[in-house]
Amino acid sequence: MKKALLIVDVQNDFCPGGALGVKEGDQVVPVINSIIDRFDFVISSQDWHPEGSVHFEKWPPHCIAHTRGADFHPGLKTEKIGLKLRKGTADKDDGYSAFEATNVSFSDFLRDNKITDLYICGLATDYCVKASALDAINQGFHTFVITDAIKPVNVNPGDDKKALDEMYQNGCVLLESDDL
Ligand code: VGL
Ligand code: ZN
């Protein structure tokens, strides 16, 4: 059994003050930093959009490739990250899931490294965390979501509860960082 941590989109634009700031998004940072040493591998994903993306018909422009908004939150412990995934890189691509990364195949990486258990944290619960968790389940990984290390966009109130319910119903284990 090998465990990997996937840190989803802990980027400046998803933190308070960012272009698509998630309420309390920065509060996931100390929780993630406190658990990062407990995994065999640490992988990050980054939203990495081109300026003219169709994605920006739904969302304010955010995480434009090579901008400060697309950088990791400055407080995140990044030294342990062994693989950095970039997604949403095409004009016509939302790229919500880390499994849609275009710079490397995430599922090949997990299989090549014999990772069985994937723990997911980061931003945002109701979009990229959910999409990544559901893909992980569909690809056969034991999938865990760390509920005190995620924050939602909540376009509509309760979207976070719905997302957690959907992940749970599909077989994700929901747990808190203290239970690791
Ligand atoms: C995300 C909305 C738009 C996310 C990305 O990281 O959850 N949400 N792009
Ligand atoms: Zn995006």
PDB file of N, CA, C and O in Angstrom, residues 1-4 40 110-111 113-119 136 139-144:
ATOM      1  N   MET A   1       0.840  -1.200   0.000  1.00  0.00           N
ATOM      2  CA  MET A   1       0.000   0.000   0.000  1.00  0.00           C
ATOM      3  C   MET A   1       0.878   1.254   0.000  1.00  0.00           C
ATOM      4  O   MET A   1       1.739   1.402   0.845  1.00  0.00           O
ATOM      5  N   LYS A   2       0.652   2.106  -0.994  1.00  0.00           N
ATOM      6  CA  LYS A   2       1.400   3.368  -1.043  1.00  0.00           C
ATOM      7  C   LYS A   2       0.429   4.528  -1.108  1.00  0.00           C
ATOM      8  O   LYS A   2      -0.528   4.500  -1.882  1.00  0.00           O
ATOM      9  N   LYS A   3       0.747   5.540  -0.298  1.00  0.00           N
ATOM     10  CA  LYS A   3      -0.180   6.663  -0.159  1.00  0.00           C
ATOM     11  C   LYS A   3       0.384   7.927  -0.807  1.00  0.00           C
ATOM     12  O   LYS A   3       1.546   8.280  -0.586  1.00  0.00           O
ATOM     13  N   ALA A   4      -0.453   8.603  -1.576  1.00  0.00           N
ATOM     14  CA  ALA A   4      -0.058   9.885  -2.155  1.00  0.00           C
ATOM     15  C   ALA A   4      -1.040  10.966  -1.728  1.00  0.00           C
ATOM     16  O   ALA A   4      -2.235  10.705  -1.522  1.00  0.00           O
ATOM     17  N   ASP A  40       3.923   8.996   0.862  1.00  0.00           N
ATOM     18  CA  ASP A  40       5.034   8.490   0.041  1.00  0.00           C
ATOM     19  C   ASP A  40       5.328   9.433  -1.120  1.00  0.00           C
ATOM     20  O   ASP A  40       6.467   9.568  -1.541  1.00  0.00           O
ATOM     21  N   LEU A 110       0.561   7.522 -11.185  1.00  0.00           N
ATOM     22  CA  LEU A 110       0.121   6.794  -9.985  1.00  0.00           C
ATOM     23  C   LEU A 110       0.369   5.295 -10.153  1.00  0.00           C
ATOM     24  O   LEU A 110       0.876   4.635  -9.244  1.00  0.00           O
ATOM     25  N   ARG A 111       0.033   4.770 -11.327  1.00  0.00           N
ATOM     26  CA  ARG A 111       0.222   3.331 -11.555  1.00  0.00           C
ATOM     27  C   ARG A 111       1.707   2.975 -11.611  1.00  0.00           C
ATOM     28  O   ARG A 111       2.135   1.995 -11.009  1.00  0.00           O
ATOM     29  N   ASN A 113       4.089   4.301 -10.121  1.00  0.00           N
ATOM     30  CA  ASN A 113       4.669   4.382  -8.773  1.00  0.00           C
ATOM     31  C   ASN A 113       3.940   3.499  -7.758  1.00  0.00           C
ATOM     32  O   ASN A 113       4.181   3.598  -6.562  1.00  0.00           O
ATOM     33  N   LYS A 114       3.041   2.664  -8.263  1.00  0.00           N
ATOM     34  CA  LYS A 114       2.327   1.681  -7.439  1.00  0.00           C
ATOM     35  C   LYS A 114       1.547   2.336  -6.288  1.00  0.00           C
ATOM     36  O   LYS A 114       1.446   1.791  -5.191  1.00  0.00           O
ATOM     37  N   ILE A 115       1.032   3.512  -6.560  1.00  0.00           N
ATOM     38  CA  ILE A 115       0.217   4.191  -5.554  1.00  0.00           C
ATOM     39  C   ILE A 115      -1.194   3.611  -5.589  1.00  0.00           C
ATOM     40  O   ILE A 115      -1.793   3.472  -6.663  1.00  0.00           O
ATOM     41  N   THR A 116      -1.668   3.232  -4.411  1.00  0.00           N
ATOM     42  CA  THR A 116      -3.000   2.626  -4.297  1.00  0.00           C
ATOM     43  C   THR A 116      -4.001   3.586  -3.664  1.00  0.00           C
ATOM     44  O   THR A 116      -5.193   3.516  -3.948  1.00  0.00           O
ATOM     45  N   ASP A 117      -3.489   4.422  -2.758  1.00  0.00           N
ATOM     46  CA  ASP A 117      -4.368   5.276  -1.947  1.00  0.00           C
ATOM     47  C   ASP A 117      -4.087   6.739  -2.252  1.00  0.00           C
ATOM     48  O   ASP A 117      -2.947   7.201  -2.109  1.00  0.00           O
ATOM     49  N   LEU A 118      -5.125   7.458  -2.645  1.00  0.00           N
ATOM     50  CA  LEU A 118      -4.954   8.872  -2.979  1.00  0.00           C
ATOM     51  C   LEU A 118      -5.758   9.733  -2.001  1.00  0.00           C
ATOM     52  O   LEU A 118      -6.979   9.574  -1.879  1.00  0.00           O
ATOM     53  N   TYR A 119      -5.039  10.611  -1.321  1.00  0.00           N
ATOM     54  CA  TYR A 119      -5.651  11.543  -0.367  1.00  0.00           C
ATOM     55  C   TYR A 119      -5.718  12.909  -1.039  1.00  0.00           C
ATOM     56  O   TYR A 119      -4.723  13.366  -1.605  1.00  0.00           O
ATOM     57  N   ALA A 136     -10.683   9.745  -9.560  1.00  0.00           N
ATOM     58  CA  ALA A 136      -9.810   8.797  -8.835  1.00  0.00           C
ATOM     59  C   ALA A 136     -10.577   7.518  -8.502  1.00  0.00           C
ATOM     60  O   ALA A 136     -10.065   6.400  -8.677  1.00  0.00           O
ATOM     61  N   GLN A 139     -11.087   5.437 -11.546  1.00  0.00           N
ATOM     62  CA  GLN A 139      -9.858   4.781 -12.012  1.00  0.00           C
ATOM     63  C   GLN A 139      -9.384   3.710 -11.043  1.00  0.00           C
ATOM     64  O   GLN A 139      -8.306   3.144 -11.215  1.00  0.00           O
ATOM     65  N   GLY A 140     -10.149   3.485  -9.984  1.00  0.00           N
ATOM     66  CA  GLY A 140      -9.867   2.360  -9.100  1.00  0.00           C
ATOM     67  C   GLY A 140      -8.967   2.651  -7.911  1.00  0.00           C
ATOM     68  O   GLY A 140      -8.508   1.716  -7.247  1.00  0.00           O
ATOM     69  N   PHE A 141      -8.707   3.895  -7.619  1.00  0.00           N
ATOM     70  CA  PHE A 141      -7.866   4.213  -6.453  1.00  0.00           C
ATOM     71  C   PHE A 141      -8.724   4.298  -5.191  1.00  0.00           C
ATOM     72  O   PHE A 141      -9.875   4.743  -5.250  1.00  0.00           O
ATOM     73  N   HIS A 142      -8.171   3.877  -4.073  1.00  0.00           N
ATOM     74  CA  HIS A 142      -8.815   4.166  -2.787  1.00  0.00           C
ATOM     75  C   HIS A 142      -8.690   5.666  -2.582  1.00  0.00           C
ATOM     76  O   HIS A 142      -7.574   6.199  -2.569  1.00  0.00           O
ATOM     77  N   THR A 143      -9.808   6.326  -2.443  1.00  0.00           N
ATOM     78  CA  THR A 143      -9.814   7.786  -2.506  1.00  0.00           C
ATOM     79  C   THR A 143     -10.335   8.382  -1.205  1.00  0.00           C
ATOM     80  O   THR A 143     -11.412   8.013  -0.732  1.00  0.00           O
ATOM     81  N   PHE A 144      -9.540   9.269  -0.640  1.00  0.00           N
ATOM     82  CA  PHE A 144      -9.834   9.892   0.648  1.00  0.00           C
ATOM     83  C   PHE A 144      -9.877  11.407   0.439  1.00  0.00           C
ATOM     84  O   PHE A 144      -9.026  11.960  -0.265  1.00  0.00           O
TER      85      PHE A 144
END
